[in-house]
Amino acid sequence: MHSVTSKTLLAAIAGAASVAAHGHVTNIVINGVSYQNYDPFSHPYQQNPPTVVGFGTQATDNGFVEPSAFNSRDIICHRGSTNAGGHAVVAAGDNVFLQWDTWPESHHGPVIEYLAACGASGCEKADITSLDFFKISEAGLIDGSSAPGRWASDELISNGNGWMVKIPANIKPGFYLLRHEIIALHSGNQPNGAQNYPQCINLEITGSGTATPSGVKGTALYTPNDAGILFNIYQPMSSYPVPGPAVISGGGSVPQSRSAIARSASAIVGTGGAGGAAPTAPAPVVPTTTGNAAPVVPTTTLRTSTAAVPPPPATTAKPTTSPA
């Protein structure tokens, strides 16, 4: 009986560790203004949760979407996602900083961003399975000189668990869904082993751009056997094929930096003024750190590089929902 009890306790501890090991976006920052994202640990249990800019999810364990679900709605904005009730405004050409609560060092992989136009009614009411997603930035292997390599996910950790993405300056004004994603490849050397962590944010993009890039449905972004999904990071690596379509003209990664928070704002509800002038930036403030973000600190530009020497795979904690 003692042995059974001990095993049960150890399993519970391991499950708790796996919950802490993964992550989600807690807030986004645009021109010093912070907007709250969906909190999977508190909002599902609140009678009247706040209206936020990020999609809700049933992944209350900071869990992931596995390749076997790539053809389902879950891969678009996470497991059992629900549309966000509001949005944030950003000018085309400006940056959006996405702050994660945590990310484990063992979960190496690419960081990818897509946009999808939601139409005049906004993303709050959009059927995400009908949207066409186009890639605006991607970052994968930075240094493969020693396996498992240095990846965009490692750059995110070095950047205070945050990621900066630029909205292409040529994008036509309107309502868009920003799909931000980390793909963890620590078990990607086995079928159904990759772990996708998609996060969806509602945006209204302003400016004078005219580009309306074509895209693909979210359920067609990847297949379980894509070269960048079924991929062994414990081997010599000179490059990595980031999965998904090519980055659009005008898109691309930016040097990573952190974003200071000047103030917080509530999600904007409604579609009035769509496609108008660029939002006014907040008044200058002394750059003090609040919330999860930190003062702007430049970091290295992402790049790909060469050859690796494979060590044995590291053991990682397993989430309660699927093997890690």
Tab-separated table of C-alpha atoms in Angstrom:
chain	number	residue	atom	x	y	z
A	1	MET	CA	0.000	0.000	0.000
A	2	HIS	CA	2.854	2.341	0.866
A	3	SER	CA	4.423	1.672	-2.546
A	4	VAL	CA	1.187	2.505	-4.378
A	5	THR	CA	0.765	5.707	-2.385
A	6	SER	CA	4.352	6.743	-3.095
A	7	LYS	CA	3.928	6.127	-6.813
A	8	THR	CA	0.714	8.142	-6.840
A	9	LEU	CA	2.433	11.041	-5.075
A	10	LEU	CA	5.375	10.944	-7.471
A	11	ALA	CA	3.004	10.950	-10.439
A	12	ALA	CA	1.199	13.995	-9.035
A	13	ILE	CA	4.495	15.815	-8.533
A	14	ALA	CA	5.571	14.975	-12.079
A	15	GLY	CA	2.241	16.229	-13.398
A	16	ALA	CA	2.596	19.490	-11.494
A	17	ALA	CA	6.100	19.934	-12.882
A	18	SER	CA	4.842	19.428	-16.419
A	19	VAL	CA	2.183	22.105	-15.940
A	20	ALA	CA	4.835	24.600	-14.841
A	21	ALA	CA	7.124	23.579	-17.684
A	22	HIS	CA	5.054	24.895	-20.578
A	23	GLY	CA	3.700	28.377	-21.125
A	24	HIS	CA	1.204	30.886	-22.491
A	25	VAL	CA	1.179	34.580	-23.397
A	26	THR	CA	0.154	36.678	-20.395
A	27	ASN	CA	-0.022	40.100	-22.090
A	28	ILE	CA	0.975	42.014	-25.184
A	29	VAL	CA	2.603	45.462	-25.330
A	30	ILE	CA	2.099	47.981	-28.152
A	31	ASN	CA	3.896	51.339	-27.961
A	32	GLY	CA	4.185	51.039	-24.192
A	33	VAL	CA	0.545	50.022	-23.657
A	34	SER	CA	-0.062	46.599	-22.119
A	35	TYR	CA	-3.183	44.547	-22.912
A	36	GLN	CA	-4.129	41.482	-20.892
A	37	ASN	CA	-4.274	38.099	-22.585
A	38	TYR	CA	-6.407	35.118	-21.610
A	39	ASP	CA	-5.277	33.456	-18.366
A	40	PRO	CA	-5.954	29.690	-18.537
A	41	PHE	CA	-5.331	29.309	-14.795
A	42	SER	CA	-7.895	31.849	-13.542
A	43	HIS	CA	-10.348	33.030	-16.210
A	44	PRO	CA	-12.120	29.662	-16.702
A	45	TYR	CA	-13.080	29.690	-13.017
A	46	GLN	CA	-14.330	33.296	-12.818
A	47	GLN	CA	-18.041	34.037	-13.077
A	48	ASN	CA	-17.330	37.269	-14.963
A	49	PRO	CA	-13.835	37.066	-16.451
A	50	PRO	CA	-12.424	40.231	-18.015
A	51	THR	CA	-12.699	40.956	-21.724
A	52	VAL	CA	-9.231	40.431	-23.177
A	53	VAL	CA	-7.474	40.552	-26.563
A	54	GLY	CA	-6.478	36.867	-26.611
A	55	PHE	CA	-8.485	33.747	-27.408
A	56	GLY	CA	-9.660	31.507	-24.599
A	57	THR	CA	-8.654	27.849	-24.467
A	58	GLN	CA	-9.475	24.600	-22.706
A	59	ALA	CA	-5.718	23.968	-22.325
A	60	THR	CA	-5.727	24.944	-18.659
A	61	ASP	CA	-2.561	22.923	-18.115
A	62	ASN	CA	-0.339	25.170	-20.290
A	63	GLY	CA	-0.486	22.220	-22.648
A	64	PHE	CA	0.000	21.824	-26.377
A	65	VAL	CA	-1.524	20.647	-29.641
A	66	GLU	CA	-0.009	17.471	-31.074
A	67	PRO	CA	0.498	16.703	-34.784
A	68	SER	CA	-2.417	14.267	-34.865
A	69	ALA	CA	-4.678	17.327	-34.421
A	70	PHE	CA	-3.168	19.396	-37.252
A	71	ASN	CA	-6.289	18.969	-39.369
A	72	SER	CA	-8.610	20.080	-36.549
A	73	ARG	CA	-9.710	23.487	-35.271
A	74	ASP	CA	-7.433	23.053	-32.237
A	75	ILE	CA	-4.250	23.804	-34.180
A	76	ILE	CA	-5.455	27.294	-35.116
A	77	CYS	CA	-5.786	28.978	-31.708
A	78	HIS	CA	-5.189	26.090	-29.257
A	79	ARG	CA	-7.373	23.346	-27.805
A	80	GLY	CA	-11.061	24.194	-27.519
A	81	SER	CA	-10.391	27.861	-28.284
A	82	THR	CA	-13.016	30.588	-27.987
A	83	ASN	CA	-12.913	33.993	-29.673
A	84	ALA	CA	-11.514	36.887	-27.675
A	85	GLY	CA	-14.109	39.506	-26.744
A	86	GLY	CA	-11.964	42.518	-27.665
A	87	HIS	CA	-8.930	43.674	-29.598
A	88	ALA	CA	-5.942	46.017	-29.507
A	89	VAL	CA	-5.020	48.658	-32.099
A	90	VAL	CA	-1.612	48.732	-33.807
A	91	ALA	CA	-0.290	50.709	-36.762
A	92	ALA	CA	1.160	48.784	-39.698
A	93	GLY	CA	4.935	48.976	-39.323
A	94	ASP	CA	4.810	49.006	-35.514
A	95	ASN	CA	5.866	46.199	-33.177
A	96	VAL	CA	3.867	43.938	-30.881
A	97	PHE	CA	5.673	42.445	-27.868
A	98	LEU	CA	4.267	39.128	-26.621
A	99	GLN	CA	5.114	38.243	-23.028
A	100	TRP	CA	5.101	34.558	-22.007
A	101	ASP	CA	4.741	33.483	-18.377
A	102	THR	CA	7.529	30.911	-18.774
A	103	TRP	CA	9.251	28.684	-21.288
A	104	PRO	CA	11.424	25.620	-20.515
A	105	GLU	CA	14.982	25.510	-21.850
A	106	SER	CA	14.540	21.899	-22.978
A	107	HIS	CA	11.692	22.802	-25.367
A	108	HIS	CA	13.805	23.953	-28.326
A	109	GLY	CA	12.142	25.049	-31.548
A	110	PRO	CA	10.987	27.789	-33.907
A	111	VAL	CA	8.836	30.859	-33.220
A	112	ILE	CA	6.378	31.745	-35.993
A	113	GLU	CA	3.769	34.468	-36.638
A	114	TYR	CA	0.802	34.629	-38.997
A	115	LEU	CA	-1.955	37.139	-39.731
A	116	ALA	CA	-5.461	36.440	-41.042
A	117	ALA	CA	-7.955	39.101	-42.143
A	118	CYS	CA	-11.260	38.790	-40.256
A	119	GLY	CA	-13.390	41.168	-42.335
A	120	ALA	CA	-15.475	44.179	-41.372
A	121	SER	CA	-17.281	42.392	-38.523
A	122	GLY	CA	-14.007	41.876	-36.650
A	123	CYS	CA	-12.232	38.851	-35.210
A	124	GLU	CA	-14.469	38.726	-32.141
A	125	LYS	CA	-17.136	37.015	-34.256
A	126	ALA	CA	-15.011	35.337	-36.919
A	127	ASP	CA	-15.155	31.644	-37.744
A	128	ILE	CA	-11.438	30.926	-37.491
A	129	THR	CA	-11.719	27.784	-39.622
A	130	SER	CA	-12.745	29.979	-42.579
A	131	LEU	CA	-9.813	32.421	-42.271
A	132	ASP	CA	-6.767	32.416	-44.556
A	133	PHE	CA	-3.456	32.727	-42.680
A	134	PHE	CA	-0.290	34.237	-44.181
A	135	LYS	CA	3.097	34.111	-42.480
A	136	ILE	CA	4.653	37.452	-41.480
A	137	SER	CA	7.750	36.192	-39.641
A	138	GLU	CA	9.631	33.074	-38.635
A	139	ALA	CA	12.793	32.204	-36.725
A	140	GLY	CA	14.214	28.719	-36.313
A	141	LEU	CA	17.727	27.398	-35.783
A	142	ILE	CA	20.213	30.070	-34.692
A	143	ASP	CA	23.312	27.966	-34.032
A	144	GLY	CA	23.641	24.257	-34.727
A	145	SER	CA	27.303	23.937	-33.793
A	146	SER	CA	26.469	21.654	-30.861
A	147	ALA	CA	23.263	19.673	-30.544
A	148	PRO	CA	20.518	20.230	-29.590
A	149	GLY	CA	21.466	23.689	-30.894
A	150	ARG	CA	20.383	27.214	-30.079
A	151	TRP	CA	16.919	28.072	-31.324
A	152	ALA	CA	14.467	30.947	-31.532
A	153	SER	CA	12.847	29.562	-28.356
A	154	ASP	CA	16.187	30.047	-26.558
A	155	GLU	CA	16.292	33.629	-27.832
A	156	LEU	CA	12.796	34.119	-26.405
A	157	ILE	CA	14.002	32.899	-22.994
A	158	SER	CA	17.014	35.248	-23.143
A	159	ASN	CA	14.597	38.069	-23.974
A	160	GLY	CA	12.762	37.716	-20.651
A	161	ASN	CA	10.377	35.056	-22.041
A	162	GLY	CA	9.138	37.599	-24.564
A	163	TRP	CA	9.032	37.965	-28.332
A	164	MET	CA	8.904	41.042	-30.551
A	165	VAL	CA	7.096	40.872	-33.882
A	166	LYS	CA	6.692	43.628	-36.475
A	167	ILE	CA	3.406	44.149	-38.273
A	168	PRO	CA	4.380	44.561	-41.951
A	169	ALA	CA	4.109	48.191	-43.052
A	170	ASN	CA	2.341	47.282	-46.296
A	171	ILE	CA	-0.663	45.518	-44.716
A	172	LYS	CA	-4.068	46.964	-45.583
A	173	PRO	CA	-5.968	48.403	-42.579
A	174	GLY	CA	-8.598	46.223	-40.973
A	175	PHE	CA	-9.249	43.581	-38.351
A	176	TYR	CA	-6.741	40.750	-38.164
A	177	LEU	CA	-6.031	37.671	-36.096
A	178	LEU	CA	-2.369	37.455	-35.024
A	179	ARG	CA	-1.379	33.806	-34.621
A	180	HIS	CA	1.850	33.542	-32.592
A	181	GLU	CA	3.319	30.084	-32.046
A	182	ILE	CA	6.221	28.154	-30.568
A	183	ILE	CA	6.836	24.603	-31.781
A	184	ALA	CA	8.767	22.480	-29.268
A	185	LEU	CA	10.896	19.796	-30.936
A	186	HIS	CA	12.472	18.011	-27.950
A	187	SER	CA	10.432	14.921	-28.889
A	188	GLY	CA	10.152	15.779	-32.568
A	189	ASN	CA	12.341	12.854	-33.586
A	190	GLN	CA	9.372	10.510	-33.112
A	191	PRO	CA	5.954	10.473	-34.839
A	192	ASN	CA	3.404	12.749	-33.150
A	193	GLY	CA	6.165	14.024	-30.866
A	194	ALA	CA	6.310	17.724	-31.798
A	195	GLN	CA	4.370	20.113	-29.545
A	196	ASN	CA	2.627	23.213	-30.959
A	197	TYR	CA	1.708	26.127	-28.690
A	198	PRO	CA	-0.459	28.516	-30.760
A	199	GLN	CA	-1.641	31.809	-29.234
A	200	CYS	CA	-4.214	34.029	-31.001
A	201	ILE	CA	-4.566	37.789	-30.483
A	202	ASN	CA	-7.213	40.098	-31.977
A	203	LEU	CA	-5.800	43.218	-33.631
A	204	GLU	CA	-7.084	46.222	-35.540
A	205	ILE	CA	-4.335	47.315	-37.921
A	206	THR	CA	-4.333	50.937	-39.050
A	207	GLY	CA	-2.316	52.848	-41.620
A	208	SER	CA	-2.216	53.334	-45.376
A	209	GLY	CA	-1.015	49.931	-46.604
A	210	THR	CA	-2.688	48.170	-49.510
A	211	ALA	CA	-1.371	44.592	-49.349
A	212	THR	CA	-3.904	41.779	-48.959
A	213	PRO	CA	-1.711	38.656	-49.038
A	214	SER	CA	-3.209	35.306	-49.899
A	215	GLY	CA	-3.046	32.595	-47.278
A	216	VAL	CA	-4.076	29.086	-46.313
A	217	LYS	CA	-6.598	27.714	-43.875
A	218	GLY	CA	-5.266	27.152	-40.360
A	219	THR	CA	-5.983	23.440	-40.615
A	220	ALA	CA	-3.695	23.241	-43.672
A	221	LEU	CA	-0.611	24.970	-42.228
A	222	TYR	CA	1.224	21.757	-41.329
A	223	THR	CA	1.165	17.994	-41.694
A	224	PRO	CA	2.537	15.542	-39.109
A	225	ASN	CA	5.296	14.455	-41.500
A	226	ASP	CA	6.557	17.904	-42.516
A	227	ALA	CA	10.346	18.095	-42.452
A	228	GLY	CA	10.231	20.790	-39.757
A	229	ILE	CA	7.741	18.859	-37.594
A	230	LEU	CA	9.183	15.325	-37.650
A	231	PHE	CA	12.715	16.556	-36.940
A	232	ASN	CA	15.571	15.240	-34.806
A	233	ILE	CA	17.396	18.022	-32.928
A	234	TYR	CA	19.907	15.544	-31.426
A	235	GLN	CA	22.031	15.328	-34.565
A	236	PRO	CA	24.408	17.496	-36.619
A	237	MET	CA	22.431	20.466	-37.995
A	238	SER	CA	23.455	23.054	-40.575
A	239	SER	CA	19.920	24.313	-41.181
A	240	TYR	CA	16.292	23.766	-40.223
A	241	PRO	CA	13.234	23.883	-42.527
A	242	VAL	CA	10.722	26.078	-40.664
A	243	PRO	CA	7.307	24.529	-41.378
A	244	GLY	CA	4.417	26.366	-42.990
A	245	PRO	CA	4.194	28.686	-45.995
A	246	ALA	CA	6.874	31.217	-46.959
A	247	VAL	CA	7.023	34.630	-45.262
A	248	ILE	CA	5.139	37.261	-47.277
A	249	SER	CA	6.815	40.168	-49.044
A	250	GLY	CA	7.291	42.923	-46.480
A	251	GLY	CA	7.433	40.487	-43.572
A	252	GLY	CA	10.393	39.153	-41.627
A	253	SER	CA	11.885	38.831	-38.148
A	254	VAL	CA	13.229	41.799	-36.200
A	255	PRO	CA	16.134	41.995	-33.704
A	256	GLN	CA	14.745	40.904	-30.362
A	257	SER	CA	14.303	43.420	-27.538
A	258	ARG	CA	12.052	43.865	-24.527
A	259	SER	CA	9.251	46.403	-24.251
A	260	ALA	CA	8.747	48.800	-21.345
A	261	ILE	CA	5.185	49.279	-20.092
A	262	ALA	CA	3.984	52.848	-19.680
A	263	ARG	CA	0.391	51.975	-18.850
A	264	SER	CA	-2.230	49.261	-19.124
A	265	ALA	CA	-5.393	49.392	-21.211
A	266	SER	CA	-8.549	47.321	-21.551
A	267	ALA	CA	-9.368	45.431	-24.718
A	268	ILE	CA	-11.343	47.486	-27.236
A	269	VAL	CA	-14.827	46.164	-27.974
A	270	GLY	CA	-16.689	46.861	-31.210
A	271	THR	CA	-15.705	47.709	-34.769
A	272	GLY	CA	-16.100	51.490	-34.906
A	273	GLY	CA	-13.348	53.352	-36.738
A	274	ALA	CA	-11.859	50.314	-38.462
A	275	GLY	CA	-9.122	51.184	-40.893
A	276	GLY	CA	-8.678	54.725	-39.605
A	277	ALA	CA	-5.563	56.690	-38.785
A	278	ALA	CA	-2.716	55.250	-36.780
A	279	PRO	CA	-3.273	55.303	-33.007
A	280	THR	CA	-1.628	58.043	-31.014
A	281	ALA	CA	1.381	56.816	-29.058
A	282	PRO	CA	1.239	57.272	-25.266
A	283	ALA	CA	3.005	60.238	-23.746
A	284	PRO	CA	6.697	59.675	-22.877
A	285	VAL	CA	7.298	58.244	-19.423
A	286	VAL	CA	10.264	57.278	-17.295
A	287	PRO	CA	10.913	53.648	-18.316
A	288	THR	CA	10.060	51.749	-15.148
A	289	THR	CA	9.263	48.059	-15.224
A	290	THR	CA	5.729	46.907	-14.450
A	291	GLY	CA	4.029	43.595	-14.940
A	292	ASN	CA	6.086	41.004	-16.800
A	293	ALA	CA	7.864	43.244	-19.286
A	294	ALA	CA	11.204	44.999	-18.771
A	295	PRO	CA	12.922	48.130	-20.176
A	296	VAL	CA	14.012	47.839	-23.775
A	297	VAL	CA	17.247	45.823	-24.032
A	298	PRO	CA	18.559	44.949	-27.532
A	299	THR	CA	19.513	41.336	-28.115
A	300	THR	CA	21.013	39.442	-31.023
A	301	THR	CA	19.461	39.234	-34.465
A	302	LEU	CA	18.192	35.773	-35.310
A	303	ARG	CA	20.037	33.801	-37.938
A	304	THR	CA	20.660	30.274	-39.134
A	305	SER	CA	24.029	28.597	-38.867
A	306	THR	CA	26.022	25.435	-39.182
A	307	ALA	CA	26.871	21.860	-38.130
A	308	ALA	CA	26.283	20.214	-34.759
A	309	VAL	CA	27.685	17.437	-32.572
A	310	PRO	CA	24.836	15.379	-31.050
A	311	PRO	CA	24.706	14.711	-27.299
A	312	PRO	CA	22.210	12.226	-25.876
A	313	PRO	CA	18.629	13.580	-25.564
A	314	ALA	CA	17.755	15.275	-22.277
A	315	THR	CA	14.861	13.910	-20.244
A	316	THR	CA	12.019	16.356	-19.750
A	317	ALA	CA	8.963	16.367	-17.550
A	318	LYS	CA	5.802	14.991	-19.143
A	319	PRO	CA	2.539	16.936	-19.206
A	320	THR	CA	-0.556	15.278	-17.877
A	321	THR	CA	-2.295	15.400	-21.280
A	322	SER	CA	0.317	13.847	-23.589
A	323	PRO	CA	3.942	12.664	-23.601
A	324	ALA	CA	6.436	15.548	-23.463
